[in-house]
XYZ file of C-alpha atoms in Angstrom:
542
model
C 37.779 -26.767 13.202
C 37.478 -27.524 9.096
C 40.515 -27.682 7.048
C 41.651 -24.464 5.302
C 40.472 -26.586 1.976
C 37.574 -27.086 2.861
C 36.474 -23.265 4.094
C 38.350 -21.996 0.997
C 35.873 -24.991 -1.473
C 32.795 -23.357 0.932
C 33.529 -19.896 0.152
C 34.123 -20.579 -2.883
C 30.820 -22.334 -3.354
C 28.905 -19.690 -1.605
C 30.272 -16.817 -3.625
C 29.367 -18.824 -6.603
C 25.504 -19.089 -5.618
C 25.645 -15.557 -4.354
C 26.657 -14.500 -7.638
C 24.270 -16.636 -9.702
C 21.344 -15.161 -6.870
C 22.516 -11.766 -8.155
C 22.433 -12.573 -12.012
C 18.783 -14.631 -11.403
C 17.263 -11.162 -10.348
C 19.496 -8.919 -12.592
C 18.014 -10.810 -15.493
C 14.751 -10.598 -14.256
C 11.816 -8.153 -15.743
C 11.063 -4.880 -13.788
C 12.813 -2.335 -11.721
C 12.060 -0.866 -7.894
C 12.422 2.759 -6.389
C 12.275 4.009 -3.131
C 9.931 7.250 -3.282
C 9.103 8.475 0.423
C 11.201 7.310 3.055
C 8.481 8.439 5.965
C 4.800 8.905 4.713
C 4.108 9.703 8.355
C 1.290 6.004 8.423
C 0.742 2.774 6.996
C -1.768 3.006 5.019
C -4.266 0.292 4.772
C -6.289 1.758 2.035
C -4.813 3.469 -0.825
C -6.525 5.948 -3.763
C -4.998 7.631 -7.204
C -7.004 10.778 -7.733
C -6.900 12.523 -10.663
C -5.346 15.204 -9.878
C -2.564 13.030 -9.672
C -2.213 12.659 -6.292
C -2.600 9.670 -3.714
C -5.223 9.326 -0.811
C -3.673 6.994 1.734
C -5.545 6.417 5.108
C -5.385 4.205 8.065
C -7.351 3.757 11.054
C -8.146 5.874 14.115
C -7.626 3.757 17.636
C -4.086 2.907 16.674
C -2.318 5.561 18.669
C 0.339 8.157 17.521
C 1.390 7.803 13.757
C 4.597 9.437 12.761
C 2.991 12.717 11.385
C 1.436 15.257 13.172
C -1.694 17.235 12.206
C -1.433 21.365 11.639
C -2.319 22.632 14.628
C -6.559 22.823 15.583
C -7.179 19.673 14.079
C -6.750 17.002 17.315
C -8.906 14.834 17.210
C -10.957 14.333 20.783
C -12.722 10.997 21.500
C -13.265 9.680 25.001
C -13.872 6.294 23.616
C -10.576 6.071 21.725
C -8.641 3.179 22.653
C -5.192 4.120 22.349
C -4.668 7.928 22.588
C -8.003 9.962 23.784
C -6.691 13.716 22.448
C -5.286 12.961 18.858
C -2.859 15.140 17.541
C -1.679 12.658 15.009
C -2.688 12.208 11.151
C -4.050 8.922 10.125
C -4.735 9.984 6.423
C -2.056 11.769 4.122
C -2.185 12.625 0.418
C 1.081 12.163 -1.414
C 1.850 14.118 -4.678
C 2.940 11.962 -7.306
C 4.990 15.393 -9.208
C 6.963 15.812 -5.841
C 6.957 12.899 -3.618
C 5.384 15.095 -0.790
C 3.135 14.317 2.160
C 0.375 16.392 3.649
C -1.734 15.069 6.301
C -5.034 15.277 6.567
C -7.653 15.042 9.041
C -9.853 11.767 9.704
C -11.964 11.496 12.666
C -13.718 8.171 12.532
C -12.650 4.956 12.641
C -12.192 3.503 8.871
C -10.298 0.488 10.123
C -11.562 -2.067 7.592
C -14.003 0.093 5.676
C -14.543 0.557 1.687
C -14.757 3.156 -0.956
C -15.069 3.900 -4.541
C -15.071 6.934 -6.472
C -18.466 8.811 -7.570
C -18.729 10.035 -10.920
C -17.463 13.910 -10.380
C -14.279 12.655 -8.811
C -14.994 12.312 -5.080
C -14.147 10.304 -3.128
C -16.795 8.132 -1.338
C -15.216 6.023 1.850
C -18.110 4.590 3.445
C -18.042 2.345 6.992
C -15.448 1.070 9.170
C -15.439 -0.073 13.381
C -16.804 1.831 16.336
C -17.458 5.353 15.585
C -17.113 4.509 11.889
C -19.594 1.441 11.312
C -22.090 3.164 10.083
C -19.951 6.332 8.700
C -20.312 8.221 5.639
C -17.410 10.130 4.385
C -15.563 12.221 1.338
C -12.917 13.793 -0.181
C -13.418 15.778 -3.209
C -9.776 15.851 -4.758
C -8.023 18.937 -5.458
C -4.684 20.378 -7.220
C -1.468 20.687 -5.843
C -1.274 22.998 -3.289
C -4.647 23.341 -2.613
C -6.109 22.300 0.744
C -8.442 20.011 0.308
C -9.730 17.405 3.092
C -12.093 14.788 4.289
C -15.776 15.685 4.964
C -17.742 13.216 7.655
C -21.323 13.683 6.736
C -23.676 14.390 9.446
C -27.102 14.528 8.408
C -26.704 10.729 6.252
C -25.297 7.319 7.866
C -25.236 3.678 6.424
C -28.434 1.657 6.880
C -26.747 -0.940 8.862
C -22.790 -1.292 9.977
C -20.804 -1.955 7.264
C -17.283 -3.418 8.271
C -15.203 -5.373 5.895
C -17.881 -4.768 3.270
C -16.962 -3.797 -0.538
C -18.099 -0.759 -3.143
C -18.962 -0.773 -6.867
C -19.964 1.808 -8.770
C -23.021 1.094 -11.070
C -24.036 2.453 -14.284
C -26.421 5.079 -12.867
C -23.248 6.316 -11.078
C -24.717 5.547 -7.551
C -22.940 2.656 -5.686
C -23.285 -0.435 -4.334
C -22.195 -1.212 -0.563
C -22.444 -4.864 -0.452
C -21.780 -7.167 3.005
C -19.750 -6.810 5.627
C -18.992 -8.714 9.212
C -22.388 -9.844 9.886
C -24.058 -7.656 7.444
C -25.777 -10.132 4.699
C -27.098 -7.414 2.717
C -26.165 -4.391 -0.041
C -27.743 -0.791 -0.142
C -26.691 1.989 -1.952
C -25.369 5.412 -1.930
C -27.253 7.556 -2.610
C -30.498 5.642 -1.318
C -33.064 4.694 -3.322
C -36.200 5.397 -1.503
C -36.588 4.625 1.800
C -37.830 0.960 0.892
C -34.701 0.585 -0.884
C -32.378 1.689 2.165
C -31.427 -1.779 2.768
C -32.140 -5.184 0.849
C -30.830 -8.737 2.238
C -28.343 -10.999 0.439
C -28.494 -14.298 1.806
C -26.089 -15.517 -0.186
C -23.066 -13.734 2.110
C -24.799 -15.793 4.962
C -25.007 -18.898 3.471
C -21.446 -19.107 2.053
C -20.105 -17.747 5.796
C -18.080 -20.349 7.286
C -16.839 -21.496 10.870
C -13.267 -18.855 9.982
C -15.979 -16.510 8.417
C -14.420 -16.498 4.997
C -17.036 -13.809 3.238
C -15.632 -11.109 3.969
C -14.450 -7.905 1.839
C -16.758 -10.363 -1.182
C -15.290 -9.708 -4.416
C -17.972 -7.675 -6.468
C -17.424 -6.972 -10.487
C -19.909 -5.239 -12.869
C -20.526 -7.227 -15.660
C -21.016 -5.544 -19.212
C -24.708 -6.909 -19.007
C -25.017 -4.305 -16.127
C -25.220 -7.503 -13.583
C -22.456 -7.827 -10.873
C -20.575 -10.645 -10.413
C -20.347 -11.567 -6.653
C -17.763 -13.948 -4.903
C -17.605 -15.050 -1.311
C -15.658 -17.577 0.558
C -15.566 -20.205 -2.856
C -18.904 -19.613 -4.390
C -20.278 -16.533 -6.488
C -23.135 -15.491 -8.453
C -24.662 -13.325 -11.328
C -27.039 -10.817 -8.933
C -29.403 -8.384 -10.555
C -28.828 -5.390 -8.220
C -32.058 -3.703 -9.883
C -34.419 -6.590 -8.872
C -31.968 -8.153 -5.869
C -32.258 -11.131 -7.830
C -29.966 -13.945 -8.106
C -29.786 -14.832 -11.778
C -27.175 -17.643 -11.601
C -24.924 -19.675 -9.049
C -21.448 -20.676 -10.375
C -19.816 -23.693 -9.605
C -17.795 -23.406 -6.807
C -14.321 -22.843 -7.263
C -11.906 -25.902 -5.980
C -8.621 -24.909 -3.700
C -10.614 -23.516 -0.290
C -11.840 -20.596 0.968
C -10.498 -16.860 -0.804
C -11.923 -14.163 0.838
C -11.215 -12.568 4.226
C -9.786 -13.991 6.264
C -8.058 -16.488 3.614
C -6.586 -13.645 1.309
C -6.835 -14.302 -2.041
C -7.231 -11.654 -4.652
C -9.540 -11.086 -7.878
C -9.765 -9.314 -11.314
C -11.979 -8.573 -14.099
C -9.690 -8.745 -16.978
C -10.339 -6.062 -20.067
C -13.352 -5.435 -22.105
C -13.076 -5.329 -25.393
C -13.979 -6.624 -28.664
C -18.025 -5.862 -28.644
C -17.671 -5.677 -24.884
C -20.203 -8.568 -24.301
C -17.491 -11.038 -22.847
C -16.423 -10.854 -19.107
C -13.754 -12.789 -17.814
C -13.020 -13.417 -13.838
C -9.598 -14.409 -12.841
C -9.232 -15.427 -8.410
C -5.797 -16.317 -7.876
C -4.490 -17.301 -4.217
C -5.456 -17.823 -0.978
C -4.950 -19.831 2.730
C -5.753 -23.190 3.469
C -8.864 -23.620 5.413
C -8.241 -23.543 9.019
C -4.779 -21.956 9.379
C -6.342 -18.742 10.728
C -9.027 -20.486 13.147
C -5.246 -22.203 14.242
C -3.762 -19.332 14.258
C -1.188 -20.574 12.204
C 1.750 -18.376 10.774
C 3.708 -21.597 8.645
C 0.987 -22.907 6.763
C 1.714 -22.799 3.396
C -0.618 -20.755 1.196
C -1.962 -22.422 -2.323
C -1.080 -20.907 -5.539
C -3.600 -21.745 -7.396
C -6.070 -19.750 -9.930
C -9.570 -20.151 -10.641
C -10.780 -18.331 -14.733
C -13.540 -18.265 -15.380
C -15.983 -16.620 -18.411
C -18.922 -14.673 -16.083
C -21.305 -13.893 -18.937
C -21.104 -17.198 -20.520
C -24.030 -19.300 -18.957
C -22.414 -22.663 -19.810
C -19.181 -21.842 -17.871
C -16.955 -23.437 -15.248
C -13.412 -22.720 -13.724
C -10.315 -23.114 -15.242
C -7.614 -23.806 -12.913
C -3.825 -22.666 -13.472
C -1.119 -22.619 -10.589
C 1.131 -19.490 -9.735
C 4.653 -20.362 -9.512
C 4.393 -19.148 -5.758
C 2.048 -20.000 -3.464
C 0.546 -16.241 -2.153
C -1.850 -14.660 0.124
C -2.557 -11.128 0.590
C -1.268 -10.600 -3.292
C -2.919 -7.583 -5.069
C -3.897 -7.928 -8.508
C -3.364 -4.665 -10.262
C -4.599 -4.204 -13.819
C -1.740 -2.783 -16.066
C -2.594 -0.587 -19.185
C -1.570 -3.022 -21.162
C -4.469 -5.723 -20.085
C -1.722 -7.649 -18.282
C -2.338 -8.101 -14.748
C 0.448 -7.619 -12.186
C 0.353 -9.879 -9.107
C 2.634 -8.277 -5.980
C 2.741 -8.226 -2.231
C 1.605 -10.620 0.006
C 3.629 -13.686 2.379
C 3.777 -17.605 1.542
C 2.172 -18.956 4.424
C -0.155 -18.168 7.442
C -3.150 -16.022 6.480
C -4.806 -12.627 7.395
C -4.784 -11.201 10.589
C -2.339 -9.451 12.889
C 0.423 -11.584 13.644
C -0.837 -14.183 11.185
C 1.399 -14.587 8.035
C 5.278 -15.208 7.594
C 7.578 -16.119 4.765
C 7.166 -12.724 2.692
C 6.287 -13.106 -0.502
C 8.850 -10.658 -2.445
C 8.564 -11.655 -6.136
C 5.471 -10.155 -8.428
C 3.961 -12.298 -11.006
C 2.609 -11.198 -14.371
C 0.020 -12.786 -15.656
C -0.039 -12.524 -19.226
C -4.304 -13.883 -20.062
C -3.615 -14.409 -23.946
C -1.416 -17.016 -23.551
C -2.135 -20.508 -23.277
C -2.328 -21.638 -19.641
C 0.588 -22.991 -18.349
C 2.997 -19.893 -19.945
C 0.823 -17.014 -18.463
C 2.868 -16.373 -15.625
C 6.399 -14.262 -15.551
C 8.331 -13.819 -12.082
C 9.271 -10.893 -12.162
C 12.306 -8.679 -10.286
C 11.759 -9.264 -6.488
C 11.221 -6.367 -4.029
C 13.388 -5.982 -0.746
C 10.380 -4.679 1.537
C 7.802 -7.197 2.619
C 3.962 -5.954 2.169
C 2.285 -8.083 4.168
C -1.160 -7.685 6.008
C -2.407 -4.000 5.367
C -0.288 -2.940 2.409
C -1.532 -1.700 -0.693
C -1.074 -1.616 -4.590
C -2.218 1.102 -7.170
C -1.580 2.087 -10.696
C -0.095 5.471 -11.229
C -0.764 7.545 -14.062
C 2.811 7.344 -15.878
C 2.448 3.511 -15.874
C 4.278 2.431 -12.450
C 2.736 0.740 -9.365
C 2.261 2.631 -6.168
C 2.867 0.543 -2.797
C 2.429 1.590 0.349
C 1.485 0.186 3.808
C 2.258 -3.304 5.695
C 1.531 -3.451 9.476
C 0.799 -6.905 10.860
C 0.536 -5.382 13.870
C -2.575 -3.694 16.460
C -0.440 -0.644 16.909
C 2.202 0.818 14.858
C 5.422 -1.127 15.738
C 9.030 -0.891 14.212
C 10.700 -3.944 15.539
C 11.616 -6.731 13.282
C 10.940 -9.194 11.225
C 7.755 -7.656 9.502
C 8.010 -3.813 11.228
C 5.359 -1.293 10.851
C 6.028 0.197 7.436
C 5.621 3.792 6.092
C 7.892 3.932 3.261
C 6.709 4.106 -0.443
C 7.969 2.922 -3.504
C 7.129 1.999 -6.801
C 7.354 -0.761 -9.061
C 8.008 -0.029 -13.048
C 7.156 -3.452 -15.042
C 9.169 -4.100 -18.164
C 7.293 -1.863 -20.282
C 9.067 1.521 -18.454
C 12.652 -0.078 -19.093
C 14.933 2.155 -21.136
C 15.451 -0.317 -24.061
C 11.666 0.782 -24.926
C 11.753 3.954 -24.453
C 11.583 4.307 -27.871
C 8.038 2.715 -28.362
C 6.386 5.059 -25.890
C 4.344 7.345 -27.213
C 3.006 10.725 -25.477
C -0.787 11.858 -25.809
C -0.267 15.318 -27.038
C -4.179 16.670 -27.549
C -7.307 14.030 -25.687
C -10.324 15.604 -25.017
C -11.135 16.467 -21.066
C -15.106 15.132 -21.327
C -16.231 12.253 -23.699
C -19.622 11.074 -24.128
C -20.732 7.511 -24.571
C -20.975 5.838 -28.383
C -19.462 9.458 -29.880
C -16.258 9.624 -31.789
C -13.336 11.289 -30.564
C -9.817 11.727 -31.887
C -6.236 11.658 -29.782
C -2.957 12.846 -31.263
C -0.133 11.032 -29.992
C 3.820 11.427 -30.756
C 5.911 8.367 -31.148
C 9.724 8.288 -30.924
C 9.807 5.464 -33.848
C 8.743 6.748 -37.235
C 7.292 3.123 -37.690
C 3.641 3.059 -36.200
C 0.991 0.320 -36.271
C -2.265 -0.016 -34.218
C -1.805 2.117 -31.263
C -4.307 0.894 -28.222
C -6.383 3.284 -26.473
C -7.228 2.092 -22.699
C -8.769 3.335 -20.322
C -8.254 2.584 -16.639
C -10.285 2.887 -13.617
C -9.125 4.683 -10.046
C -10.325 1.941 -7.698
C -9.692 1.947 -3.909
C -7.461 -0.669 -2.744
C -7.599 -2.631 0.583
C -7.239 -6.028 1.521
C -6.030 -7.291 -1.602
C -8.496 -6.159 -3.337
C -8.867 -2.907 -5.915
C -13.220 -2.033 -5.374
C -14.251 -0.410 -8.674
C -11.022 -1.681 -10.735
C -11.508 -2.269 -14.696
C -9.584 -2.025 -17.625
C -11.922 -1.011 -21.214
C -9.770 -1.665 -24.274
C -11.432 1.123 -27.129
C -12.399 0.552 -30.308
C -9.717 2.641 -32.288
C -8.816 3.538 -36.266
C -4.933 2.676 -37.709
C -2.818 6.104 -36.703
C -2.308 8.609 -39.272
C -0.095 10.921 -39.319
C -0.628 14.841 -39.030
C -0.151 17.051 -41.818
C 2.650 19.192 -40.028
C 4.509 15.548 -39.615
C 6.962 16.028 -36.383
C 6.413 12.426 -35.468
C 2.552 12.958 -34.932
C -0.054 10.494 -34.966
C -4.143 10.857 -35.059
C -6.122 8.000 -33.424
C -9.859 7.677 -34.239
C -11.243 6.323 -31.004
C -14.999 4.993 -29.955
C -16.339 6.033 -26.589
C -17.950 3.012 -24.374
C -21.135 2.490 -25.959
C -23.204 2.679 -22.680
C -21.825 2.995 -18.767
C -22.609 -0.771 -18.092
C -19.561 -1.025 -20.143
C -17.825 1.922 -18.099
C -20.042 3.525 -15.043
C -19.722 7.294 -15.567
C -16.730 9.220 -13.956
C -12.702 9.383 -14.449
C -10.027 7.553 -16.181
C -6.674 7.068 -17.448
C -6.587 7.078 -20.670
C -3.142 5.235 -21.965
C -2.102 5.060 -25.782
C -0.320 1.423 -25.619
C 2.020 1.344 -28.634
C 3.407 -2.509 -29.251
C 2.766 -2.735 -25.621
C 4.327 0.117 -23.796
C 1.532 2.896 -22.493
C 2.051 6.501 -22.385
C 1.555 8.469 -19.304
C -2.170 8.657 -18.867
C -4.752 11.329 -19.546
C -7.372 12.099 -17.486
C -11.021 11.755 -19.453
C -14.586 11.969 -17.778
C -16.833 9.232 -19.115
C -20.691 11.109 -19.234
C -23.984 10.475 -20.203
């Protein structure tokens, strides 16, 4: 047994690094809140609708969830895996106003499927396994209290199976369903002529590896109207008009980043004359540690930048302070790009990753590299394989989801999880509360090139340029927000109203054309000195 000296020096040393743990994170940016303590699933893809309300959904073939449908709506499949009459709900929609939970009905399998939203507001959720591979669904959103749900169309499937694949709108508002597990190919939704149904992609096969690595491809419309597609390590410039490739980038150095190797990927924000796209990949596994099935290797940090309209260009490389798969990359209103979730080693998979990765990053793109990235106030639940990230209108990040498991299962370390919470970056913190403004009067419907006006209120009498942004709704899974962009407008200095109270009008510039921003909804956030307001919903339109 030790001396009583030397316990008493131990304690004494561990209290002291306990307490400088506690001041580390008590100095660090960002506060978390617990919102629903039961959401009833995990949900492995997530939605923000705008009526300001959340579309979470699992998968079907996982057994009882912890939320049961209203009674008539079991589900009845002979080929179900895990529970063949299904009384349980496997898709809820959470109100952001109340915190509540209503479940809703889902009757094919959308384990590993896509989605995006059309351009009046529904919902499209297209694929999945089994039952679902070749699925076509929606849900057209509705307000609070209403009862809306999903529809499973029946007379209008995919052209081929479509699991793991990923969805982009396009400026003519239809969308693009590109790859998928053995699927080298895109087609569209709605079809365009039955020639059109389905047209190959080699590319997805060529860049497939041994560990399959080209999976959930990372797909971004370009303000030249061309979409930016990246697979495994390689991408390029496809003309989705002609299904021609117009350019191959250099590969990107650091190994594989797609499913199954879990990296993540943004576009960051247009602006300026729109004509400049810039690609940011950040994470991923090292090659091999999910053909080895193994949980410890360590994941690289490392991030790949690169300028997608400039013909000339090659990657940048910059280094996270964490190594990190399974991060999400969530585009704030401010044009600064959150980095949360995810684990430290191991790789995609159930039962594949360990080490939690618990502290978001922001990545800040104006400044120089090497001082872009902040750590940020860590989280106490770990959102592993199958969680999600979202913006929320007032400026916080939704999370939800995390099951590394095949079935739902609660026991420890990394448990099934079906509590929701939010993350509030710096920019919420009460010391700025006093910068924030509030959009008092933004039009519902905006056309593209017109002129509009917003009248904002600021706490400060002091204003300067106040931003006007708008955000996309994308559909999150697998690390990876389909549809998500960020369009910084072109606005005049504020002026204040005649009747005074603290009231500013901004002169803003619509998008001049939807290559810029595909037709449909968005938040629109003033950003004063870089806190938003709570968003606005606006309807881009032809």
């Amino acid at each position: 047994m030790g001396s009583p000296s030397l316990c008493l020096s131990t304690c004494l040393l561990l209290l002291l690094l306990a307490s400088i743990h506690s001041f580390t994170h008590a100095n660090l940016p960002g506060t978390w809140e617990l919102l629903v303590s039961n959401a009833g699933i995990a949900s492995m893809h997530t939605a923000v609708t705008r009526f300001n309300t959340v579309i979470l959904l699992d998968r079907t073939n996982i057994g009882p969830s912890r939320k049961i449908l209203p009674h008539g709506h079991c589900r009845h499949d002979d080929n179900d895996r895990a529970l063949k009459n299904d009384c349980y709900a496997h898709s809820v929609e959470f109100d952001i106003s109340t915190n509540k939970i209503r479940p809703l009905t889902i009757l094919t399998d959308t384990w590993c499927s896509s989605g995006q939203f059309l351009p009046d507001g529904t919902l499209l959720q297209t694929g999945g396994d089994l039952d679902g591979l070749k699925k076509i669904r929606k849900f057209v959103p509705c307000q609070s209290g209403k009862l809306c749900d999903w529809e499973e169309l029946a007379d209008v499937e995919l052209a081929t199976g479509r699991w793991y694949a990923s969805n982009q709108i396009l400026p003519d508002g239809s969308v693009i369903i590109v790859g998928g597990r053995a699927s080298y190919s895109v087609e569209f939704y709605p079809t365009k002529g039955p020639a059109a149904a389905l047209v190959q992609l080699p590319f997805l096969a060529d860049v497939e590896d041994n560990q399959m690595d080209n999976l959930y491809p990372y797909v971004h419309l370009l303000p030249n109207g061309h979409l930016f597609i990246f697979a495994n390590n390689k991408a390029i410039l496809y003309d989705h008009a002609s299904n021609a490739v117009l350019r191959e980038y250099p590969p990107l150095d650091g190994g594989p980043r797609n499913y199954p190797s879990a990296g993540s990927s943004v576009m960051l924000a247009l602006e300026g004359d729109y004509s400049t796209a810039v690609i940011v990949i950040c994470g991923g596994a090292e090659y091999g540690a999910f053909l080895q099935k193994s949980i410890d290797t360590p994941a690289h940090g490392s991030c790949g930048r690169i300028v997608a309209t400039d013909p000339e260009s090659s990657w940048v490389i910059e280094d996270m302070p964490l190594g990190r798969i399974m991060g999400d990359m969530v585009m704030l209103p401010t044009g600064e790009v959150l980095i949360i979730n995810g684990a430290q080693s191991g790789t995609q998979g159930f039962e594949m990753a360990s080490n939690p990765c618990l502290y978001p990053l922001l990545y800040r793109p104006n400044e120089p590299v090497g001082l872009r990235f902040m750590t940020l106030t860590p989280g106490t639940i770990p959102r592993m394989y199958h969680a999600t990230a979202n913006l929320l209108p007032d400026g916080r990040i939704l999370l939800a989801g995390s099951n590394p498991h095949y079935f739902y299962n609660f026991v420890r370390p990394f448990p099934t999880e079906l509590r929701i919470e939010a993350f509030s970056p710096e920019y919420l913190s009460a010391d700025r509360a006093n910068l924030r403004p509030v959009i008092e009067i933004s039009p519902a419907t905006v056309r593209y090139g017109t002129a509009f006006d917003i009248v904002v209120s600021v706490p400060l009498s002091v204003v300067g340029i106040i931003e006007v942004n708008l955000g996309s709704a994308p559909f999150a899974t697998h690390s990876f927000s389909q549809g998500q962009r960020l369009v910084k407008l072109k606005v005049t200095s504020a002026i204040p109203e005649p009747d005074g109270a603290e009231k500013y009008r901004i002169g803003c510039m619509a998008p001049p054309d939807p290559k810029i921003a595909p037709p449909g909804y968005y938040m629109a956030y003033a950003v004063n000195q870089g806190v938003p307001s709570v968003a606005q919903w606006i309807q881009l339109v032809s």
